[in-house]
Coordinates of C-alpha atoms and ligand atoms in Angstrom, one line a residue:
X281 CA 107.7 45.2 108.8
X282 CA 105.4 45.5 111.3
X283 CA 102.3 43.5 109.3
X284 CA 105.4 40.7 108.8
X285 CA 105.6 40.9 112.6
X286 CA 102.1 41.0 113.9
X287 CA 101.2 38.7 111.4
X288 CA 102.9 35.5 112.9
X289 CA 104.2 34.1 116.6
X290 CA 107.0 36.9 117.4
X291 CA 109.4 34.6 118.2
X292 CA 110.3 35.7 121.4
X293 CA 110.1 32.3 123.3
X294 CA 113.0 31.7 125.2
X295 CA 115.4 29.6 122.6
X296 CA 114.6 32.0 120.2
X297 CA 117.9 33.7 119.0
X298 CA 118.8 36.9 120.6
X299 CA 117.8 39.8 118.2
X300 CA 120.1 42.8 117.9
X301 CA 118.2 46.1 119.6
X302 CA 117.2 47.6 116.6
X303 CA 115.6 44.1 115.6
X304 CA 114.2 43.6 118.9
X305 CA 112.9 47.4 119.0
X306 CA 111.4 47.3 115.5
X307 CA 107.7 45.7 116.2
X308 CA 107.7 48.4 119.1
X309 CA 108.9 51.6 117.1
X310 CA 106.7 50.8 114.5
X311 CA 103.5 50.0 116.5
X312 CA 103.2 53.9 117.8
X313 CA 99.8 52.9 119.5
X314 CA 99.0 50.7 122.7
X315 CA 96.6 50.2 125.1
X316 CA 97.4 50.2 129.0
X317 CA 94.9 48.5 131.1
X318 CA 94.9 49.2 135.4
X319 CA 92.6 46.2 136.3
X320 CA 92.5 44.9 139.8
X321 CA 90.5 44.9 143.1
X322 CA 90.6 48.7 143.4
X323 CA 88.1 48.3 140.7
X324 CA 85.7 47.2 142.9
X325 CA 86.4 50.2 145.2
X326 CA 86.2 52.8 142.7
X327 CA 88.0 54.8 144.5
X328 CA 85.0 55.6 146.5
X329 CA 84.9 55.0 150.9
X330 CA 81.6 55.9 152.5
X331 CA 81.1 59.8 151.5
X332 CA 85.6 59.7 151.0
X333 CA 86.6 59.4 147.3
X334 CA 90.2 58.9 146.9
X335 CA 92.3 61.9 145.0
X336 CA 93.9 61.4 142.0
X337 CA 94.2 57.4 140.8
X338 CA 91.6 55.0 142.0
X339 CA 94.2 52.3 141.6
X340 CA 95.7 53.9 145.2
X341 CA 92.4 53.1 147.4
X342 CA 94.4 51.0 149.4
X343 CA 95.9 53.9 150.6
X344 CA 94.2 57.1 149.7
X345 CA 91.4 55.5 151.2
X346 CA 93.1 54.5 154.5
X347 CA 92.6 50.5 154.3
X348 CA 94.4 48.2 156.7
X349 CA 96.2 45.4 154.9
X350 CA 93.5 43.4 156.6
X351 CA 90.1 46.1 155.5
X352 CA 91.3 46.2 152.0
X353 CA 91.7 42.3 151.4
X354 CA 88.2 42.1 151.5
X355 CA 88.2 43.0 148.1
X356 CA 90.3 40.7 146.5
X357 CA 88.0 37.8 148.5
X358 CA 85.1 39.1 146.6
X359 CA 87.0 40.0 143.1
X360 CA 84.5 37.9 140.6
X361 CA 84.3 39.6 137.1
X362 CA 82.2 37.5 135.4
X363 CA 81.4 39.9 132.5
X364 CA 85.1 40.0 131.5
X365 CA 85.9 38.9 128.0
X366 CA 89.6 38.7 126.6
X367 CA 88.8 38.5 123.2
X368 CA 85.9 41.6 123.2
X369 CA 88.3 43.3 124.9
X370 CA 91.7 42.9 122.4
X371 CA 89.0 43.3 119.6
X372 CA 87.8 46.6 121.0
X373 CA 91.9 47.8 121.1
X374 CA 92.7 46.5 118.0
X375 CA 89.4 48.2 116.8
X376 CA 90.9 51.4 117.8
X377 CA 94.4 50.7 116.1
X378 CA 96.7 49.8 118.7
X379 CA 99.1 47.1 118.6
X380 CA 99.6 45.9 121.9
X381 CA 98.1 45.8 125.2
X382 CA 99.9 46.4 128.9
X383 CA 97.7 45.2 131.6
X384 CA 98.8 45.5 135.3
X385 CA 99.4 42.0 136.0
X386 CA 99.8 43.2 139.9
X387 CA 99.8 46.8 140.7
X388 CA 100.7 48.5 144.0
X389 CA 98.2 46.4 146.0
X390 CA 100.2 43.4 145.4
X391 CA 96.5 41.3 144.5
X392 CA 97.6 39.3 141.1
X393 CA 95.9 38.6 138.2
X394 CA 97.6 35.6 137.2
X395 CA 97.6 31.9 139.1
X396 CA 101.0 33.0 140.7
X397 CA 103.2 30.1 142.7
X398 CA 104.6 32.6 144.9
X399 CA 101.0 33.7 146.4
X400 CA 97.6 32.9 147.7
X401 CA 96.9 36.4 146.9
X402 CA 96.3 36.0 143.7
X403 CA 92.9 35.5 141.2
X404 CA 93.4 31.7 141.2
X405 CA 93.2 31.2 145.3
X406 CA 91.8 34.6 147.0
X407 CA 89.2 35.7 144.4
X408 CA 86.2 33.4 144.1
X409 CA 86.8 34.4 140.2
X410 CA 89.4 31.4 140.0
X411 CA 90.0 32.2 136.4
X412 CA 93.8 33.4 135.1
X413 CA 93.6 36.7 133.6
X414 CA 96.9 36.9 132.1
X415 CA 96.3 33.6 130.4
X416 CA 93.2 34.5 129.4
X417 CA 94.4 37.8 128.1
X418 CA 98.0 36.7 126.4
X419 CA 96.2 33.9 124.5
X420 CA 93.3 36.4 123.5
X421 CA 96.0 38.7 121.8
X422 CA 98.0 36.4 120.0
X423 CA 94.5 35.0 118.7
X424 CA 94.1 38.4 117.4
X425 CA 97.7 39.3 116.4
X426 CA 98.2 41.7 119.1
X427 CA 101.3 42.1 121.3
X428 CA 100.8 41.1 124.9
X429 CA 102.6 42.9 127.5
X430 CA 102.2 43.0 131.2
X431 CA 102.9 46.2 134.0
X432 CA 104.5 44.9 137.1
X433 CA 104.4 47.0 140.3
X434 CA 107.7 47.3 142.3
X435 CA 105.8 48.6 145.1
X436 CA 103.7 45.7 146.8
X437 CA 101.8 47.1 149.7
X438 CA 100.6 43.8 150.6
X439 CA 103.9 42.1 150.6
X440 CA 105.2 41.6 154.4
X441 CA 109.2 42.3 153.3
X442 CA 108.4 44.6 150.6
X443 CA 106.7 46.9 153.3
X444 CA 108.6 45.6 156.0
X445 CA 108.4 47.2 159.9
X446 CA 105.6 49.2 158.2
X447 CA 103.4 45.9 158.2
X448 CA 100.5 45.7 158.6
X449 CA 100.0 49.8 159.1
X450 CA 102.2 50.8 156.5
X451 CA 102.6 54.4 155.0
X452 CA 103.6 55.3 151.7
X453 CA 105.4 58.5 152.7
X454 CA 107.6 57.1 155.2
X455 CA 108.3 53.8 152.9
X456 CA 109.4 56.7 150.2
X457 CA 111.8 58.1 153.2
X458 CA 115.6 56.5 152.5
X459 CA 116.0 57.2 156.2
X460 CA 113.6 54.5 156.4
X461 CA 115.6 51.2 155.6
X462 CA 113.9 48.3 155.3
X463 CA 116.0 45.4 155.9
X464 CA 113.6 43.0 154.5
X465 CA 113.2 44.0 150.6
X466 CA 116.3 42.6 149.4
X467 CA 114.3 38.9 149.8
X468 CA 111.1 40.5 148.8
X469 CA 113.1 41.0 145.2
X470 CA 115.0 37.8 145.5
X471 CA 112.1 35.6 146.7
X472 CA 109.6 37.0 145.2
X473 CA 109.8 40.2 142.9
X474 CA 111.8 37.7 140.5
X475 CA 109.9 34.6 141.0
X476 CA 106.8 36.5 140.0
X477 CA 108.4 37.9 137.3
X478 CA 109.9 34.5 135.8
X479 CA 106.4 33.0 136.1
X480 CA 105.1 35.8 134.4
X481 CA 108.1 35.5 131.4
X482 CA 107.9 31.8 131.5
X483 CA 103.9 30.6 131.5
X484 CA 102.1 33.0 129.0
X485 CA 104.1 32.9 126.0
X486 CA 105.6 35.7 123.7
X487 CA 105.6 39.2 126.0
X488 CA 106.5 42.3 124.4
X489 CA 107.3 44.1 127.0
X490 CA 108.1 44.2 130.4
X491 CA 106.6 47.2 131.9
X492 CA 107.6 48.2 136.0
X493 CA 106.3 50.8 137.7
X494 CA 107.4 51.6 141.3
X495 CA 110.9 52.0 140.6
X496 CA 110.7 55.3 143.3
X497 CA 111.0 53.4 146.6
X498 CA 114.4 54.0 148.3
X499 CA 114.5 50.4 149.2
X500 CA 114.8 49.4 145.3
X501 CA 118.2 50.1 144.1
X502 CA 120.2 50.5 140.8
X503 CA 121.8 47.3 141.3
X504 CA 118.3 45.2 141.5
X505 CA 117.4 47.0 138.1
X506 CA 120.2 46.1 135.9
X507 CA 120.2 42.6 137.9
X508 CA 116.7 42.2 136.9
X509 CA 116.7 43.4 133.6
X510 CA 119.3 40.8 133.0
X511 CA 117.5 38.2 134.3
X512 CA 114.2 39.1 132.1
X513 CA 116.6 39.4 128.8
X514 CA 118.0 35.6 129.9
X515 CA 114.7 34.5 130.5
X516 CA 113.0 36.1 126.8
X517 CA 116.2 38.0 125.0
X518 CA 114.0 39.7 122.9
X519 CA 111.6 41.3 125.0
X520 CA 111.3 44.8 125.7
X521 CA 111.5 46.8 128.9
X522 CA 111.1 50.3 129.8
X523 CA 113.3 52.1 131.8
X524 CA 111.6 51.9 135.1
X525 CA 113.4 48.8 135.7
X526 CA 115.8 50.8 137.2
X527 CA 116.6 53.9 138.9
X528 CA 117.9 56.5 135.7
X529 CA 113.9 57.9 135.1
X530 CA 113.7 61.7 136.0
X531 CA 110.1 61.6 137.6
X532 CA 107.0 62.1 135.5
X533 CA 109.4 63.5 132.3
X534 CA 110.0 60.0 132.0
X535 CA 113.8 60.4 130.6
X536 CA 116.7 59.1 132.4
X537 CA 119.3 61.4 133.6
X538 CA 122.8 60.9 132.5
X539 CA 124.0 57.8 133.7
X540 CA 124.3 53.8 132.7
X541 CA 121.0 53.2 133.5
X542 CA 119.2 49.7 132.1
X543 CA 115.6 50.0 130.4
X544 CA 114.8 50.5 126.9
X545 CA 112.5 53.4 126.2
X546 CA 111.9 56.3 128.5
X547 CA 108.4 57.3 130.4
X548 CA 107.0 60.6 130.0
X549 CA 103.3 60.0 132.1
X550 CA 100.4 62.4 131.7
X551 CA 102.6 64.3 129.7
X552 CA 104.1 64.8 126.2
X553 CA 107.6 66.2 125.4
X554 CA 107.7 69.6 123.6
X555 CA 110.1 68.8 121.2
X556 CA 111.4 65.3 119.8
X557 CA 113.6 63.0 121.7
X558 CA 116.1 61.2 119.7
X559 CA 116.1 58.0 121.8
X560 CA 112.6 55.8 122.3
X561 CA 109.9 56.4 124.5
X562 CA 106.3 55.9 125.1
X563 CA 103.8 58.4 126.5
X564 CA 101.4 56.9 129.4
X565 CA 97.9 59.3 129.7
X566 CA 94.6 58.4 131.3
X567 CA 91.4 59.3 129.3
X568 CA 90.3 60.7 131.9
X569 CA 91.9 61.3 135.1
X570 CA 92.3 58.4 136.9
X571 CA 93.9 55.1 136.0
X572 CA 91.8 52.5 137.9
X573 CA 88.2 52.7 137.3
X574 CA 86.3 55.7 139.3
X575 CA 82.8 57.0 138.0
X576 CA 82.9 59.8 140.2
X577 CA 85.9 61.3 137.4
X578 CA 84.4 62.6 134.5
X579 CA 87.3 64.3 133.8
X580 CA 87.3 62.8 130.1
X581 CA 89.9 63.9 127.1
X582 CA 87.8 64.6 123.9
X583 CA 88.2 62.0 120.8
X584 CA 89.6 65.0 119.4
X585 CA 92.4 65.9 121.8
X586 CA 93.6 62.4 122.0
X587 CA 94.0 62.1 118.6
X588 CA 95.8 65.1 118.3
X589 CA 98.0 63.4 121.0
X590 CA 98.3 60.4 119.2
X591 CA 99.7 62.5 115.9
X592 CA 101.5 65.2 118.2
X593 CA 103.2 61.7 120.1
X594 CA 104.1 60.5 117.0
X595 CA 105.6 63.0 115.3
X596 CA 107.9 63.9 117.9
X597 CA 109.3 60.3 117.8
X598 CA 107.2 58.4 120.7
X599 CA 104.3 55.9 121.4
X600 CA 101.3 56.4 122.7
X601 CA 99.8 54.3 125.6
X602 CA 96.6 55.2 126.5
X603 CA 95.0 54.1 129.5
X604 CA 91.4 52.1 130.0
X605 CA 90.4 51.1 133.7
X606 CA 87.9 48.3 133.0
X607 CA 85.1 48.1 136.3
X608 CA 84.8 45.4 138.8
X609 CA 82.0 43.6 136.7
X610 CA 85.1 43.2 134.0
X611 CA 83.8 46.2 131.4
X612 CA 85.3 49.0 129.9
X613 CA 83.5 52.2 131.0
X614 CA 81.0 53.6 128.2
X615 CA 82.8 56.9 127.8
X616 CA 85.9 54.9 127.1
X617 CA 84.5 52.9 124.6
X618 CA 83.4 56.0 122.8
X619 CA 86.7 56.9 122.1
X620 CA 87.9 53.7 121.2
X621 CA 85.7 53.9 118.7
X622 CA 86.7 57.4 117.4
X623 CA 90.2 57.0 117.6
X624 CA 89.7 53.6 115.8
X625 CA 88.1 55.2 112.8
X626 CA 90.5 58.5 111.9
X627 CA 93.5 55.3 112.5
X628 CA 91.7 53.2 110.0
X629 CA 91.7 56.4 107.4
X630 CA 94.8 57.6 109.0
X631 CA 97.5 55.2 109.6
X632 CA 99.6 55.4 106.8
X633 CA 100.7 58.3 108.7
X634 CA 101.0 57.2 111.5
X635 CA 102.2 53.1 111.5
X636 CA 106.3 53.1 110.9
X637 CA 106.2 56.8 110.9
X638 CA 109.0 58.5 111.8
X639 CA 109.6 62.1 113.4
X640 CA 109.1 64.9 111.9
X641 CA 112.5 66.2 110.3
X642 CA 110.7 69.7 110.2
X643 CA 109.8 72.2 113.3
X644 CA 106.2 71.8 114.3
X645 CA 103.9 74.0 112.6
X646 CA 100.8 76.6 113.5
X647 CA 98.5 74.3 111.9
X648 CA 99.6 70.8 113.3
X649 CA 102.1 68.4 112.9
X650 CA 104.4 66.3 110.5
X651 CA 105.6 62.9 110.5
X652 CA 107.8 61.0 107.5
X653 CA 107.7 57.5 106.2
X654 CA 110.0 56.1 103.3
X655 CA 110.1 59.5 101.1
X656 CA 106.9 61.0 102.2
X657 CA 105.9 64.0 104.7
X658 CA 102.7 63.4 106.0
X659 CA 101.4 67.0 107.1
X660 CA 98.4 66.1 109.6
X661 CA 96.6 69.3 109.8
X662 CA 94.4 70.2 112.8
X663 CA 93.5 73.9 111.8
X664 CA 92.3 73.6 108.3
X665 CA 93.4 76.7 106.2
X666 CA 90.6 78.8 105.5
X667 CA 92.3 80.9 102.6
X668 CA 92.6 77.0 101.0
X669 CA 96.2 76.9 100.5
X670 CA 98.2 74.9 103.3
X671 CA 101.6 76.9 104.0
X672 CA 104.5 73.8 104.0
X673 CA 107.9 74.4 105.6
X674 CA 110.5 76.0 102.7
X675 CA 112.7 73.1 102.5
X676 CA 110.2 70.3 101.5
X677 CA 110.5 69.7 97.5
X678 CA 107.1 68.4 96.4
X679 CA 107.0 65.8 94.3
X680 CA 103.0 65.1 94.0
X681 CA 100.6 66.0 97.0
X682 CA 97.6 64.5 97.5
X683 CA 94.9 64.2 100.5
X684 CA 95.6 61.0 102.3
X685 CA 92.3 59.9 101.5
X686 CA 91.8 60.9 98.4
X687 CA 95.1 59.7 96.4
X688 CA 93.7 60.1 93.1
X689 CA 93.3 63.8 93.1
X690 CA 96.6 65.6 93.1
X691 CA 96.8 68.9 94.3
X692 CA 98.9 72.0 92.8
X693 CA 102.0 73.4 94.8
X694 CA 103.9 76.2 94.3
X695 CA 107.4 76.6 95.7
X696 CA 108.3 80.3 97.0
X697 CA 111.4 81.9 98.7
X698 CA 109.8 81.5 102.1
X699 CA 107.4 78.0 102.2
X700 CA 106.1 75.8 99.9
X701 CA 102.2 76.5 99.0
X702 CA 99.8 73.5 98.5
X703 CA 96.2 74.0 97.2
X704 CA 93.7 72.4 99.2
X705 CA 89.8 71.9 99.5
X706 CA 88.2 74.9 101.3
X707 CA 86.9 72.3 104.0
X708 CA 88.6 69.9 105.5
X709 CA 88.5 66.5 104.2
X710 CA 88.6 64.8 107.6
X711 CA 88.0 65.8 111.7
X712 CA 89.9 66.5 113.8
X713 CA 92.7 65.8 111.8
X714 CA 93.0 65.7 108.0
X715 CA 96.3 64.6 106.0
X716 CA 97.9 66.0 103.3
X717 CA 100.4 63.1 101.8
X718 CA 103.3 64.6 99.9
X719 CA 106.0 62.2 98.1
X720 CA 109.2 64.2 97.8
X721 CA 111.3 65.1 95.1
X722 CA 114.4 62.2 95.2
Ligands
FHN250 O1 101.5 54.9 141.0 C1 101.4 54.5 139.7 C2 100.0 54.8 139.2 O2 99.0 54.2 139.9 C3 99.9 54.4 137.7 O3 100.1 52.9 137.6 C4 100.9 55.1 136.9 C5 100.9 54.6 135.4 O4 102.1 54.7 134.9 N1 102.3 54.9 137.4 C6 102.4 55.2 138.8 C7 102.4 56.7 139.0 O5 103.5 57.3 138.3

């Protein structure tokens, strides 16, 4: 399903017919693995001020770093990547076996990536770069048969109505305050939230999905999410878009509370549920522990620990989207790269297990996870059994085991009262995760 899918144009353009939501869903579910990209002028900063270096995301400069509206538009004014290159850059994801990319088409700064109608402050007119990212970017992936998406920030710092009687000194506390009305950000969303967004759904072809961030300002309201996931479903029906379109998400857990609450999958950032979910979501992690680019953090996840998160993801029912924040010059950073690379090569040997996979129907064990595709348990083992004999849960009926990269060689099972015991190689076929393949009994 998904090769059929990524194979051709997606269909999505706007007189396609409107898929049902398990249709429209199916290219995402299967997918599992994305790239999320936080690419803008605060890539310039990196998140560095004089001796000051912002804490936590780089991509808040603007603010952690106490810029005016007027100090931090320098940046944009100078914003001239010329090393950037769409096509090394969806080559290096695909590389690494994910399926689409999410870039930030405008984060929280409100400086866009895209030649935008509504704005001078945008790549097109303020940046002496005068190239349009997103087109660059959306035509680069469906080139390479990867789903474009784009991230679209709620918040706009920049924006005189979205900030309000905070301009030009605004302050992100008090504009999180509900005390603090701002009478103004009802046109900011009519006259230009939406605009954006149309542009956005209307110039650069197929988009996956629709992912906004932001949705935690008081001013925003319920009733501007469902209206605007509406208008993005009239605009592309089959396009996807996560729940921080509106107001249901439950902070960083990334679920929505009870409620009627518009958005598709759920959110879970920096983190990963314990247990399966039986509705969609996506995981959103950093590799290391910022999201714009900052070489001061070196606080890097191992190629190890994030493919354990990519198995541990999947086989509790989500996605992965793992984060790159590419340098003002328009690279990725080294380190990233590195794991690109990793993750790419256990995915190459790996997906089977992965691609289409569904949850595991079994409770996590000691040594690592499960996940199950069309009659088959895929046991992804991250502590190798020294004693050579993997322990299965009791309840799966073998029909033929096998290492996932070795298919020819089947290996002996035994079922007993308590677990089901396969025979394996004293080492470990593969690092840091190896696969044991095991087609049930009908
Ligand atoms: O404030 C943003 C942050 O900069 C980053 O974009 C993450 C990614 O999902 N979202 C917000 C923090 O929750």
């Amino acid at each position: 399903m998904l090769v059929a899918i990524l194979n051709c144009n997606l269909g999505f353009a706007q007189t396609e017919k409107k898929l049902s939501d398990d249709e429209r869903m199916a290219w995402w579910r299967d997918s599992k693995f994305g790239m999320f990209i936080h690419w803008g002028a605060y890539s310039i900063i990196g998140g560095e001020r004089g001796t000051n270096i912002a804490g936590g995301g780089a991509e808040w400069a603007m603010d952690k770093l106490d810029y005016t509206v007027e100090d931090y538009e320098k940046f944009p004014k100078i914003f001239n990547p010329q090393l950037f290159d769409a096509d090394a850059w969806v080559t290096m994801a695909k590389n690494a076996g994910m399926k689409y990319i999410v870039i930030t088409s405008k984060h929280h700064d409100g400086f866009c990536l895209w030649d935008s109608k509504a704005t001078e402050y945008d790549v097109m007119d303020t940046a002496p770069f005068k190239r349009d990212i997103i087109k660059e970017l959306s035509e680069a992936c469906k080139k390479q048969g990867i789903i474009f998406c784009f991230y679209y920030s709620i918040v706009d710092w920049h924006h005189q109505q979205a900030q309000g009687n905070l301009y030009p000194n605004y302050n992100i506390g008090q504009h999180d305050d509900p005390s603090v009305v701002n009478p103004k950000f009802p046109k900011y969303f009519k006259n230009y939230l939406k605009p954006q967004v149309k542009e956005l759904l209307t110039n650069y072809g197929d988009i996956g999905v629709v992912w906004f961030d932001g949705d935690w300002i008081s001013d925003y309201t319920t009733e501007m999410g469902k209206e605007l996931y509406s208008f993005i479903r009239d605009i592309q029906p089959n396009t996807i878009v996560n729940n921080r379109v509106d107001k249901g998400r439950k902070g960083m857990e990334g679920m929505d509370a009870e409620g009627n609450f518009a958005g598709d999958f759920g959110t879970p950032e920096q983190e990963i549920p314990d247990t399966g979910i039986d509705s969609d979501w996506e995981a959103c992690m950093t590799m290391n522990g910022t999201w714009g680019y900052k070489p001061d953090d070196n606080k890097w996840k191992s190629s190890e620990d994030l493919i354990q998160k990519l198995v541990d993801i999947v086989s509790k029912g989500g996605n992965f989207l793992l984060n790159i924040g590419p340098d003002g010059f328009g690279r990725f950073p080294a380190q990233s790269i590195r794991r690109l690379n990793a993750m790419g090569e256990w995915t190459k040997k790996n997906g089977e297990a992965i691609y289409g996979a569904s949850a595991s129907p079994y409770k996590k064990p000691k040594w690592g996870r499960y996940t199950e595709k069309d009659g088959v348990i895929y046991a992804h083992v991250f502590n190798w059994p020294k004693s050579g004999i993997l322990k299965l849960h009791k309840n799966i009926k073998v029909k033929k085991a096998t290492l996932l990269t070795d298919p020819d060689t089947e290996l002996k099972s035994l079922k007993t009262s308590r677990e089901v015991l396969v025979e394996v190689p004293i080492f470990a076929p593969d690092n840091p995760v190896s696969v044991v393949k095991i087609e049930l009994e009908n």
